[in-house]
mmCIF file of C-alpha atoms in Angstrom:
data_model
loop_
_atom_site.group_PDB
_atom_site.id
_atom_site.type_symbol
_atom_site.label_atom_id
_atom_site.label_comp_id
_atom_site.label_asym_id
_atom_site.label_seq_id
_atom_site.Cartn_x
_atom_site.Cartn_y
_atom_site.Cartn_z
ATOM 1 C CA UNK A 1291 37.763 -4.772 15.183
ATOM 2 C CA UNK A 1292 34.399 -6.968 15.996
ATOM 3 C CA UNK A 1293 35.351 -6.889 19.530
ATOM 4 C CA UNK A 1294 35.741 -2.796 19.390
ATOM 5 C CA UNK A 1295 32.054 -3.014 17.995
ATOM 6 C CA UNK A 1296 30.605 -5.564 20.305
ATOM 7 C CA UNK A 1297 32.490 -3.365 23.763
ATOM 8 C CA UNK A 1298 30.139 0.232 22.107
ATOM 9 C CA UNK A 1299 27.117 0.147 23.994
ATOM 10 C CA UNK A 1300 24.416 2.908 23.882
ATOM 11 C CA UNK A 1301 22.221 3.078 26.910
ATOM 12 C CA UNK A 1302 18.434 3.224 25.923
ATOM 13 C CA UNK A 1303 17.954 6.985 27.817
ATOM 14 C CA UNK A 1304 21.186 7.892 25.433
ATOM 15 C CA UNK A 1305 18.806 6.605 22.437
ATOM 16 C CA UNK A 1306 15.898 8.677 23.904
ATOM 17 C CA UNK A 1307 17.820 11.542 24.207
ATOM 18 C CA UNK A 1308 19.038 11.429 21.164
ATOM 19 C CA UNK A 1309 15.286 11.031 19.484
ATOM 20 C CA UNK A 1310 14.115 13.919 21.311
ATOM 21 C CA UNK A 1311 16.837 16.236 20.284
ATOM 22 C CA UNK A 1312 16.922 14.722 16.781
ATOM 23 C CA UNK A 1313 12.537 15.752 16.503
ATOM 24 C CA UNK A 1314 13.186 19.265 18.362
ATOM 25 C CA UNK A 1315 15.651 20.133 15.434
ATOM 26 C CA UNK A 1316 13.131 18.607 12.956
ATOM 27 C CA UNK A 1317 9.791 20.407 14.992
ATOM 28 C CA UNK A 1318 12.456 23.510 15.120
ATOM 29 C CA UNK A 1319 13.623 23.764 11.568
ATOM 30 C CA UNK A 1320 9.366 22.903 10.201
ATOM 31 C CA UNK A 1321 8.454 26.100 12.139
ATOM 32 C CA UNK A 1322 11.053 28.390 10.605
ATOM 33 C CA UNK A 1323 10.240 27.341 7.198
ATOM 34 C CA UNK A 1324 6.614 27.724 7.630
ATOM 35 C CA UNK A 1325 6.942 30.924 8.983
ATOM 36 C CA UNK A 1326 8.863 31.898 6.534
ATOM 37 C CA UNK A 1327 6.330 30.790 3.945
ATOM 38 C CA UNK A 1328 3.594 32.502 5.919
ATOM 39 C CA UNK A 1329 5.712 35.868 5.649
ATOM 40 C CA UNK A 1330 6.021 35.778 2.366
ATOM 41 C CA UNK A 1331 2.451 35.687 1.909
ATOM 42 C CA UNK A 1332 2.411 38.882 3.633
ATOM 43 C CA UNK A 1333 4.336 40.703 1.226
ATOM 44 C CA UNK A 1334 3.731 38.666 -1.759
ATOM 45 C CA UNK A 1335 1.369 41.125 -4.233
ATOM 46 C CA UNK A 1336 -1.694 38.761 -5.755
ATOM 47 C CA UNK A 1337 -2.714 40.567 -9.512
ATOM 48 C CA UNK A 1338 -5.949 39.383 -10.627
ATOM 49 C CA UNK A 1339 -6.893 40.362 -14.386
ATOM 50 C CA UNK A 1340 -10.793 40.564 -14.600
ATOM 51 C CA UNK A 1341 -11.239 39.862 -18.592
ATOM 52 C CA UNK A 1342 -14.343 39.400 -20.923
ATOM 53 C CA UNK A 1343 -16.133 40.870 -23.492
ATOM 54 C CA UNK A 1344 -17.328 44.296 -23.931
ATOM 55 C CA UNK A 1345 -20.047 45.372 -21.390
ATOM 56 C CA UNK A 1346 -19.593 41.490 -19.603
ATOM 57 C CA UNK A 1347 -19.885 42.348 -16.355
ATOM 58 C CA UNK A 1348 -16.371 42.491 -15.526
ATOM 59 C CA UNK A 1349 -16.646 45.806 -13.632
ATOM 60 C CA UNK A 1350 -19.692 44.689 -11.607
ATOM 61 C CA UNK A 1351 -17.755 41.812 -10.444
ATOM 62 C CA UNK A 1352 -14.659 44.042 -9.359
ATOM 63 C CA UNK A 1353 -17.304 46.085 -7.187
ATOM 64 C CA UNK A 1354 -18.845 42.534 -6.072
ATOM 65 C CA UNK A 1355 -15.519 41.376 -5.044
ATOM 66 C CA UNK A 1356 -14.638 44.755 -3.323
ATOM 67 C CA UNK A 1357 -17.805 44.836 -1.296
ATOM 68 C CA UNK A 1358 -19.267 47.872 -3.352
ATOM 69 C CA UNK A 1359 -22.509 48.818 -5.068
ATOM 70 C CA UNK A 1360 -21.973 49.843 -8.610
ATOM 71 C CA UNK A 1361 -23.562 53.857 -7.516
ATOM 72 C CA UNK A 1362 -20.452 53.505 -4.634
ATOM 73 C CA UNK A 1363 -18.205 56.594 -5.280
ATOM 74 C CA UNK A 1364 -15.120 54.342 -4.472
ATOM 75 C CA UNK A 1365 -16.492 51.515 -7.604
ATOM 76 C CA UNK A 1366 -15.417 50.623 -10.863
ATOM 77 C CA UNK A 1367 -17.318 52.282 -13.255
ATOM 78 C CA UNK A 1368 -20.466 50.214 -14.410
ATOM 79 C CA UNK A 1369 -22.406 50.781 -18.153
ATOM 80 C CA UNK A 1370 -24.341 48.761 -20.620
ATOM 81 C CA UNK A 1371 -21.580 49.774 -23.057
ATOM 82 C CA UNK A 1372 -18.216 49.471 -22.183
ATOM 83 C CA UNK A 1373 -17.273 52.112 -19.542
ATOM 84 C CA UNK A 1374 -13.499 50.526 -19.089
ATOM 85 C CA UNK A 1375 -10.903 52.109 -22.128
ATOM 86 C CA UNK A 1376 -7.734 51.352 -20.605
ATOM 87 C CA UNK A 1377 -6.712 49.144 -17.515
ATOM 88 C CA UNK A 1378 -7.448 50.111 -13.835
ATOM 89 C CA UNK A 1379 -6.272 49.094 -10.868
ATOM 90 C CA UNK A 1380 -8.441 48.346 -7.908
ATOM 91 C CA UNK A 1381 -6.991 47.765 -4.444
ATOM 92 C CA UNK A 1382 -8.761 44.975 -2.388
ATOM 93 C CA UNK A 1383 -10.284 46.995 0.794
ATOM 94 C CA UNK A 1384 -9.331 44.416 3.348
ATOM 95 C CA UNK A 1385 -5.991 42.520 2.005
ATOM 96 C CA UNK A 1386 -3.851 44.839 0.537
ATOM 97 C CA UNK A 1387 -1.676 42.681 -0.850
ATOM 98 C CA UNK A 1388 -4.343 41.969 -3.893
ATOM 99 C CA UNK A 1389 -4.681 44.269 -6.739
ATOM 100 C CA UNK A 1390 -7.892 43.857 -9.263
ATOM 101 C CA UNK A 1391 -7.122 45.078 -12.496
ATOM 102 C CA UNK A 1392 -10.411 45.811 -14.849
ATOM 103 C CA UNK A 1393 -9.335 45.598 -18.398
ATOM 104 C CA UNK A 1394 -11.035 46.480 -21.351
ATOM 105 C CA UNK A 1395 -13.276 43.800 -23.443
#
């Protein structure tokens, strides 16, 4: 059986053939899971809960993270007492995929 072993030869451009195909399949399979990852992202929803205490702030920083002036028509409704009752949803106005929710304090 040693002498079956000893008569197997593998020429070195077999070896480097075999490497390259062997890091394609790697390179090949890293892609499609990234991808795959980055696609999911897409159509993964992101819910962010602003909390805090009555009249906090946590309106104003909805607006602030939305791009908006609290007087915008499209803003979350600013006071020095506490303007939010019940929970609202916000959409983000570039990445849809994020929803602001203003809770009450």
């Amino acid at each position: 059986r040693r002498d079956i072993m000893c008569d197997l030869k593998i020429e070195e451009q077999d070896l480097t053939e075999m490497s390259s195909m062997i890091q394609s399949t790697v390179v090949t399979e890293a892609a499609k899971q990234v991808q795959a990852l980055l696609t999911s992202l897409e159509t993964t929803t992101l819910d962010i809960a602003i909390t805090g205490e009555s009249g906090s702030g946590k309106s104003t920083f909805i607006n602030a993270i939305r791009g908006l002036s609290d007087d915008d028509v499209r803003a979350a409704m600013t006071g020095v007492t506490e303007s939010t009752t019940e929970p609202k949803l916000y959409q983000h106005p570039k990445i849809s995929t994020v929803q602001l929710w203003d809770l009450p304090g």
